[in-house]
Coordinates of C-alpha atoms and ligand atoms in Angstrom, one line a residue:
M20 CA 24.2 -27.7 -35.7
E21 CA 22.8 -24.3 -34.8
T22 CA 20.4 -24.4 -31.8
I23 CA 17.6 -21.9 -31.9
I24 CA 15.6 -20.7 -28.9
G25 CA 12.0 -19.3 -29.2
K26 CA 8.5 -19.3 -27.8
E27 CA 5.0 -20.0 -29.2
E28 CA 6.0 -18.9 -32.6
L29 CA 8.2 -21.9 -33.0
L30 CA 5.6 -24.5 -31.9
D31 CA 4.6 -25.5 -35.4
K32 CA 8.3 -25.9 -36.4
A33 CA 9.0 -27.9 -33.2
G34 CA 6.1 -30.3 -33.9
E35 CA 7.4 -30.8 -37.4
I36 CA 10.9 -31.5 -36.1
I37 CA 9.6 -34.2 -33.8
R38 CA 7.4 -35.7 -36.5
N39 CA 10.5 -35.9 -38.8
G40 CA 12.5 -37.7 -36.1
G41 CA 14.4 -34.8 -34.6
L42 CA 14.8 -33.6 -31.0
V43 CA 13.2 -30.6 -29.3
A44 CA 13.8 -29.4 -25.8
F45 CA 10.6 -28.1 -24.2
P46 CA 9.4 -26.7 -20.9
T47 CA 7.3 -28.7 -18.5
E48 CA 6.2 -27.7 -15.0
T49 CA 8.7 -30.1 -13.4
V50 CA 11.9 -29.5 -15.5
Y51 CA 12.7 -29.0 -19.2
G52 CA 12.5 -32.2 -21.3
L53 CA 14.4 -33.4 -24.3
G54 CA 11.8 -34.9 -26.5
A55 CA 11.5 -37.2 -29.5
D56 CA 8.7 -39.3 -31.1
A57 CA 8.3 -42.2 -28.7
F58 CA 7.7 -44.6 -31.5
N59 CA 10.8 -43.6 -33.6
E60 CA 13.7 -45.7 -32.4
D61 CA 16.4 -43.7 -34.2
A62 CA 15.0 -40.4 -32.8
V63 CA 14.9 -41.9 -29.3
K64 CA 18.5 -43.2 -29.7
S65 CA 19.6 -39.7 -30.5
I66 CA 18.2 -38.5 -27.1
F67 CA 20.6 -40.9 -25.4
I68 CA 23.5 -39.7 -27.5
A69 CA 22.7 -36.0 -27.0
K70 CA 22.5 -36.5 -23.2
G71 CA 25.3 -39.1 -22.9
R72 CA 22.7 -41.2 -21.1
P73 CA 23.1 -44.9 -20.4
Q74 CA 20.8 -46.9 -22.8
D75 CA 19.2 -48.8 -19.9
N76 CA 17.8 -45.7 -18.2
P77 CA 14.1 -45.6 -19.3
L78 CA 12.5 -42.4 -20.7
I79 CA 9.2 -41.0 -19.6
V80 CA 6.5 -40.9 -22.4
H81 CA 4.5 -37.7 -22.4
I82 CA 0.9 -37.6 -23.7
A83 CA -1.5 -34.6 -23.9
D84 CA -4.7 -36.3 -22.8
V85 CA -5.7 -39.3 -20.7
N86 CA -7.5 -40.8 -23.6
D87 CA -4.1 -41.4 -25.2
V88 CA -2.8 -43.7 -22.4
E89 CA -3.6 -46.7 -24.4
R90 CA -1.6 -45.5 -27.3
V91 CA 1.5 -46.5 -25.2
A92 CA 0.2 -48.9 -22.5
V93 CA -1.9 -52.0 -22.2
D94 CA -3.9 -53.6 -19.4
V95 CA -4.3 -50.2 -17.7
P96 CA -5.8 -50.8 -14.3
E97 CA -8.8 -48.7 -13.2
V98 CA -6.8 -47.1 -10.4
A99 CA -4.4 -45.6 -13.0
Y100 CA -7.3 -43.7 -14.4
E101 CA -8.4 -42.6 -10.9
L102 CA -4.8 -41.3 -10.3
F103 CA -4.6 -39.6 -13.7
D104 CA -8.0 -38.1 -12.9
A105 CA -6.8 -36.8 -9.6
F106 CA -3.2 -35.6 -10.4
S107 CA -3.1 -35.0 -14.2
P108 CA -2.2 -33.0 -15.9
G109 CA 0.7 -32.6 -13.5
P110 CA 3.9 -33.9 -12.0
L111 CA 3.0 -37.6 -11.7
T112 CA 4.4 -40.4 -13.9
I113 CA 2.7 -43.7 -13.7
V114 CA 4.5 -46.9 -14.8
L115 CA 2.3 -49.3 -16.7
K116 CA 2.7 -52.3 -19.0
K117 CA 4.0 -51.1 -22.3
R118 CA 2.3 -51.7 -25.6
P119 CA 4.1 -54.3 -27.6
D120 CA 4.8 -51.8 -30.5
L121 CA 6.4 -49.2 -28.3
P122 CA 10.2 -49.6 -28.9
L123 CA 12.3 -51.1 -26.1
T124 CA 14.8 -48.3 -26.8
T125 CA 12.2 -45.9 -25.3
T126 CA 11.7 -47.9 -22.2
G127 CA 15.4 -48.8 -21.5
G128 CA 14.7 -52.4 -22.4
L129 CA 11.8 -52.7 -19.9
Q130 CA 8.4 -54.2 -20.7
T131 CA 6.9 -51.2 -18.8
V132 CA 6.4 -47.6 -19.7
G133 CA 6.3 -44.4 -17.5
V134 CA 3.5 -42.2 -18.7
R135 CA 2.9 -38.6 -17.8
I136 CA 0.5 -35.8 -18.8
P137 CA 2.4 -32.6 -18.3
M138 CA 0.6 -29.5 -17.0
H139 CA 2.6 -26.9 -18.9
E140 CA 0.5 -25.6 -21.8
M141 CA 3.5 -25.4 -24.2
A142 CA 4.4 -29.1 -23.5
R143 CA 0.9 -30.2 -24.3
E144 CA 0.7 -28.0 -27.3
L145 CA 3.9 -29.5 -28.6
I146 CA 2.6 -33.0 -28.2
K147 CA -0.6 -32.1 -30.0
R148 CA 1.3 -30.6 -32.9
A149 CA 3.8 -33.4 -33.1
N150 CA 0.7 -35.7 -33.1
C151 CA 2.6 -38.5 -31.3
P152 CA 3.5 -39.4 -27.7
I153 CA 6.8 -37.7 -26.8
A154 CA 9.6 -39.6 -25.0
A155 CA 11.6 -37.2 -22.9
P156 CA 14.1 -37.3 -20.1
S157 CA 15.3 -34.2 -18.5
A158 CA 17.1 -31.9 -21.0
N159 CA 20.5 -31.9 -19.3
S160 CA 23.7 -33.7 -20.1
S161 CA 23.6 -37.0 -18.2
G162 CA 24.8 -36.5 -14.6
R163 CA 24.3 -32.7 -14.7
I164 CA 21.6 -30.7 -12.8
S165 CA 18.1 -30.9 -14.4
P166 CA 17.4 -27.7 -16.2
T167 CA 14.5 -25.4 -15.1
E168 CA 15.1 -22.6 -17.6
A169 CA 15.7 -22.6 -21.3
S170 CA 19.1 -21.0 -20.9
F171 CA 20.3 -23.9 -18.7
V172 CA 19.2 -26.3 -21.5
Y173 CA 21.2 -24.2 -23.9
D174 CA 24.3 -24.5 -21.7
D175 CA 24.2 -28.3 -22.0
M176 CA 22.6 -28.8 -25.5
N177 CA 23.9 -26.0 -27.6
G178 CA 25.0 -27.4 -31.0
K179 CA 23.5 -30.8 -30.3
I180 CA 19.8 -30.2 -30.9
P181 CA 18.0 -27.9 -33.4
L182 CA 15.5 -26.2 -31.2
I183 CA 14.7 -25.2 -27.6
L184 CA 11.2 -24.0 -26.7
D185 CA 11.3 -21.3 -24.0
G186 CA 8.3 -21.5 -21.6
G187 CA 9.8 -19.6 -18.7
S188 CA 11.1 -21.2 -15.5
S189 CA 9.6 -24.5 -14.4
D190 CA 7.1 -24.0 -11.6
V191 CA 7.5 -27.3 -9.7
G192 CA 11.3 -27.4 -10.3
I193 CA 12.0 -31.0 -9.5
E194 CA 11.2 -34.1 -11.6
S195 CA 7.9 -35.9 -11.5
T196 CA 6.9 -38.4 -8.9
V197 CA 7.3 -41.9 -10.5
L198 CA 4.7 -44.5 -9.3
T199 CA 4.8 -48.0 -10.6
L200 CA 1.6 -50.0 -10.8
C201 CA 3.5 -53.0 -12.2
T202 CA 4.6 -54.3 -8.9
E203 CA 2.5 -56.4 -6.5
T204 CA 2.1 -53.4 -4.3
P205 CA 2.2 -50.0 -6.0
T206 CA 5.6 -48.4 -5.4
V207 CA 7.0 -44.9 -5.5
L208 CA 10.2 -45.2 -7.5
R209 CA 11.0 -41.5 -7.3
P210 CA 9.5 -39.0 -4.9
G211 CA 8.2 -35.7 -6.2
A212 CA 5.6 -33.0 -5.8
V213 CA 2.8 -35.6 -5.7
T214 CA 3.5 -37.1 -2.3
I215 CA 2.9 -40.6 -1.0
E216 CA 0.2 -39.2 1.3
M217 CA -1.6 -37.8 -1.7
L218 CA -1.3 -41.1 -3.5
S219 CA -2.4 -43.2 -0.6
K220 CA -5.9 -41.7 -0.7
Y221 CA -6.3 -43.7 -3.9
L222 CA -4.3 -46.8 -3.1
E223 CA -5.0 -49.2 -0.2
K224 CA -1.3 -49.8 0.2
V225 CA 1.7 -48.2 -1.4
V226 CA 5.4 -48.7 -0.8
D227 CA 7.6 -45.5 -0.6
H228 CA 10.9 -45.1 -2.4
K229 CA 12.8 -46.4 0.7
G230 CA 10.7 -49.6 0.8
K231 CA 8.4 -48.6 3.7
V232 CA 4.8 -49.7 3.3
V233 CA 2.2 -46.9 3.7
V234 CA -1.4 -48.0 4.4
A235 CA -4.2 -45.6 3.6
E236 CA -5.7 -44.2 6.7
A237 CA -9.2 -45.1 5.8
P238 CA -9.0 -47.8 3.1
G239 CA -12.1 -47.9 1.0
M240 CA -12.8 -44.2 1.6
K241 CA -12.7 -43.6 -2.0
Y242 CA -15.8 -45.7 -2.5
K243 CA -17.9 -43.7 -0.1
H244 CA -18.5 -40.8 -2.5
Y245 CA -21.3 -40.3 -4.9
A246 CA -23.4 -43.1 -3.3
P247 CA -27.2 -43.0 -3.7
V248 CA -29.4 -43.7 -0.6
C249 CA -30.8 -46.9 -2.2
P250 CA -28.7 -49.9 -3.5
C251 CA -27.0 -49.1 -6.7
V252 CA -25.2 -51.6 -9.0
S253 CA -23.8 -51.4 -12.5
A254 CA -24.7 -53.8 -15.3
G255 CA -22.2 -54.9 -17.9
S256 CA -24.9 -55.6 -20.5
P257 CA -28.6 -54.9 -21.1
E258 CA -29.3 -58.6 -20.5
S259 CA -27.8 -58.5 -17.0
A260 CA -29.6 -55.2 -16.4
R261 CA -33.0 -56.8 -17.3
N262 CA -32.3 -59.9 -15.2
E263 CA -31.4 -57.8 -12.2
Y264 CA -34.4 -55.5 -12.7
D265 CA -36.8 -58.4 -12.8
N266 CA -35.5 -59.7 -9.5
Q267 CA -36.0 -56.4 -7.6
D268 CA -38.9 -54.3 -6.6
N269 CA -39.3 -50.8 -7.9
A270 CA -36.1 -50.7 -9.8
V271 CA -34.8 -48.4 -12.5
I272 CA -32.2 -48.8 -15.3
I273 CA -30.0 -45.7 -16.1
G274 CA -27.8 -45.7 -19.2
R275 CA -27.1 -44.4 -22.6
D276 CA -29.9 -44.4 -25.2
S277 CA -28.2 -47.3 -26.9
F278 CA -28.3 -49.3 -23.7
I279 CA -31.8 -48.5 -22.3
S280 CA -33.4 -49.0 -25.7
R281 CA -32.5 -52.7 -25.2
C282 CA -34.1 -52.9 -21.8
G283 CA -37.7 -53.5 -22.9
N284 CA -40.8 -52.1 -21.2
R285 CA -39.2 -51.2 -17.8
N286 CA -38.5 -48.0 -15.9
V287 CA -35.5 -46.4 -17.6
V288 CA -33.7 -43.1 -17.5
S289 CA -31.6 -41.8 -20.4
L290 CA -28.2 -40.2 -20.0
G291 CA -28.1 -39.2 -23.7
E292 CA -25.3 -40.8 -25.7
S293 CA -22.0 -38.9 -25.9
P294 CA -19.6 -38.7 -23.0
E295 CA -20.4 -35.0 -22.5
E296 CA -24.2 -35.7 -22.4
C297 CA -23.7 -38.5 -19.9
M298 CA -21.4 -36.5 -17.7
S299 CA -23.8 -33.6 -17.4
A300 CA -26.7 -35.9 -16.8
I301 CA -25.4 -38.6 -14.4
F302 CA -25.6 -36.9 -11.0
G303 CA -29.0 -35.5 -11.6
A304 CA -30.3 -38.8 -12.9
L305 CA -29.0 -40.5 -9.7
R306 CA -30.5 -37.9 -7.4
R307 CA -33.9 -38.1 -9.1
A308 CA -33.8 -41.9 -9.2
E309 CA -33.0 -42.4 -5.5
K310 CA -36.1 -40.3 -4.7
K311 CA -38.5 -42.3 -6.9
Y312 CA -37.1 -45.9 -6.9
S313 CA -35.7 -48.4 -4.4
Y314 CA -33.0 -50.0 -6.6
I315 CA -30.7 -48.4 -9.2
I316 CA -29.1 -50.3 -12.0
V317 CA -26.7 -48.2 -14.1
E318 CA -24.9 -49.1 -17.3
S319 CA -21.3 -50.0 -16.7
F320 CA -18.8 -47.7 -18.5
N321 CA -15.9 -49.9 -17.5
G322 CA -13.2 -49.7 -20.2
I323 CA -15.3 -47.7 -22.7
R324 CA -13.1 -45.2 -24.4
G325 CA -14.1 -41.6 -23.7
Y326 CA -16.2 -42.4 -20.7
F327 CA -13.4 -42.8 -18.1
A328 CA -14.4 -39.9 -15.9
I329 CA -18.0 -41.0 -15.7
D330 CA -16.9 -44.6 -15.1
N331 CA -14.6 -43.3 -12.3
R332 CA -17.5 -41.6 -10.5
L333 CA -19.9 -44.5 -11.1
K334 CA -17.5 -47.1 -9.6
K335 CA -17.8 -45.0 -6.4
S336 CA -21.6 -44.8 -6.6
T337 CA -21.8 -48.6 -6.9
G338 CA -18.9 -49.4 -4.6
G339 CA -17.4 -51.2 -7.6
I340 CA -20.3 -53.7 -7.8
T341 CA -21.0 -55.0 -11.3
I342 CA -23.7 -57.6 -11.9
Ligands
LIG419 P1 14.6 -38.4 -16.0 O1 13.3 -37.7 -15.7 O2 15.5 -37.8 -17.0 O3 15.4 -38.7 -14.7 O4 14.2 -39.8 -16.6 C1 13.1 -40.6 -16.4 C2 13.1 -41.4 -15.1 O5 11.8 -41.9 -15.0 C3 14.0 -42.6 -15.1 O6 15.3 -42.3 -14.7 C4 13.3 -43.5 -14.2 O7 13.6 -43.2 -12.8 C5 11.8 -43.2 -14.4 N1 11.2 -44.2 -15.3 C6 10.8 -43.9 -16.6 N2 10.2 -45.0 -17.1 C7 10.3 -46.0 -16.2 C8 9.9 -47.3 -16.2 N3 9.3 -48.0 -17.2 N4 10.1 -48.0 -15.1 C9 10.7 -47.5 -14.0 N5 11.1 -46.2 -14.0 C10 10.9 -45.4 -15.1
LIG420 MG1 17.1 -36.7 -15.4

């Protein structure tokens, strides 16, 4: 097989190769990856063959956008979204419970999946054109040094894969930090550019790769942001918002049009409807509400697709209290 190397002009072809079950080496900010459609078992098997990699060594699954996490993982905890929000796109891989339909071949036989959103523009563009999550280990022969330039990939993979995308030398230069959220205490399995100190701001407790427990300097700090001066809670339904409202003095209900329209004749503030509208309205709505009212009830966006960023901020405003 002839191996071709090229840049942006080969992105369409590269996406097509992945869609058709082939392999493409591509740049990321950590090291170059050797990618295949994460849901295509035969394609994934050929990664292991090209690398000479043991079958029980799991592959990291790369997605282009945080909204795609649930294409590969289930039961994703809130803190995973907070971490993606803080460190992605970037050199952090988070191990989550895998979706049942994600092949075990991809996860090295594990019921978990390592998920990463790479920063490198070419990597994300490839994922978008392939239109599937891309499973990829480092693009070296097993046991060799991870490649940080296209020519190093060529040294190991020439004749074994059809295409190498050249995106220059990898900025970070070492593999991603791997953090598992599938153990009782979150654990760093592999250290990387995202350090345990950085992670510990978001986790009350985290175990480092040597087994040492690191406790956040100020646990709960993360909940002190974005807090209105008056009490603020979130409501999981218009019914619970109405009940809470009727038990408080001078309260207000803030939410999407579809939510507040079911709150009857009470003080309400609309955030609009789309994630973009809600994002641009939320902080202003909270600021104005705290001046005028004594108690704020805000629609809960917990688990609502597309509203993760706003949910993340509101959990801090409410201290995580949902009524
Ligand atoms: P590589 O970047 O080539 O070293 O390969 C990916 C690495 O990510 C593996 O060797 C593991 O260290 C880690 N990894 C990927 N998926 C998982 C998972 N589900 N559980 C634990 N570690 C994982
Ligand atoms: Mg490797």
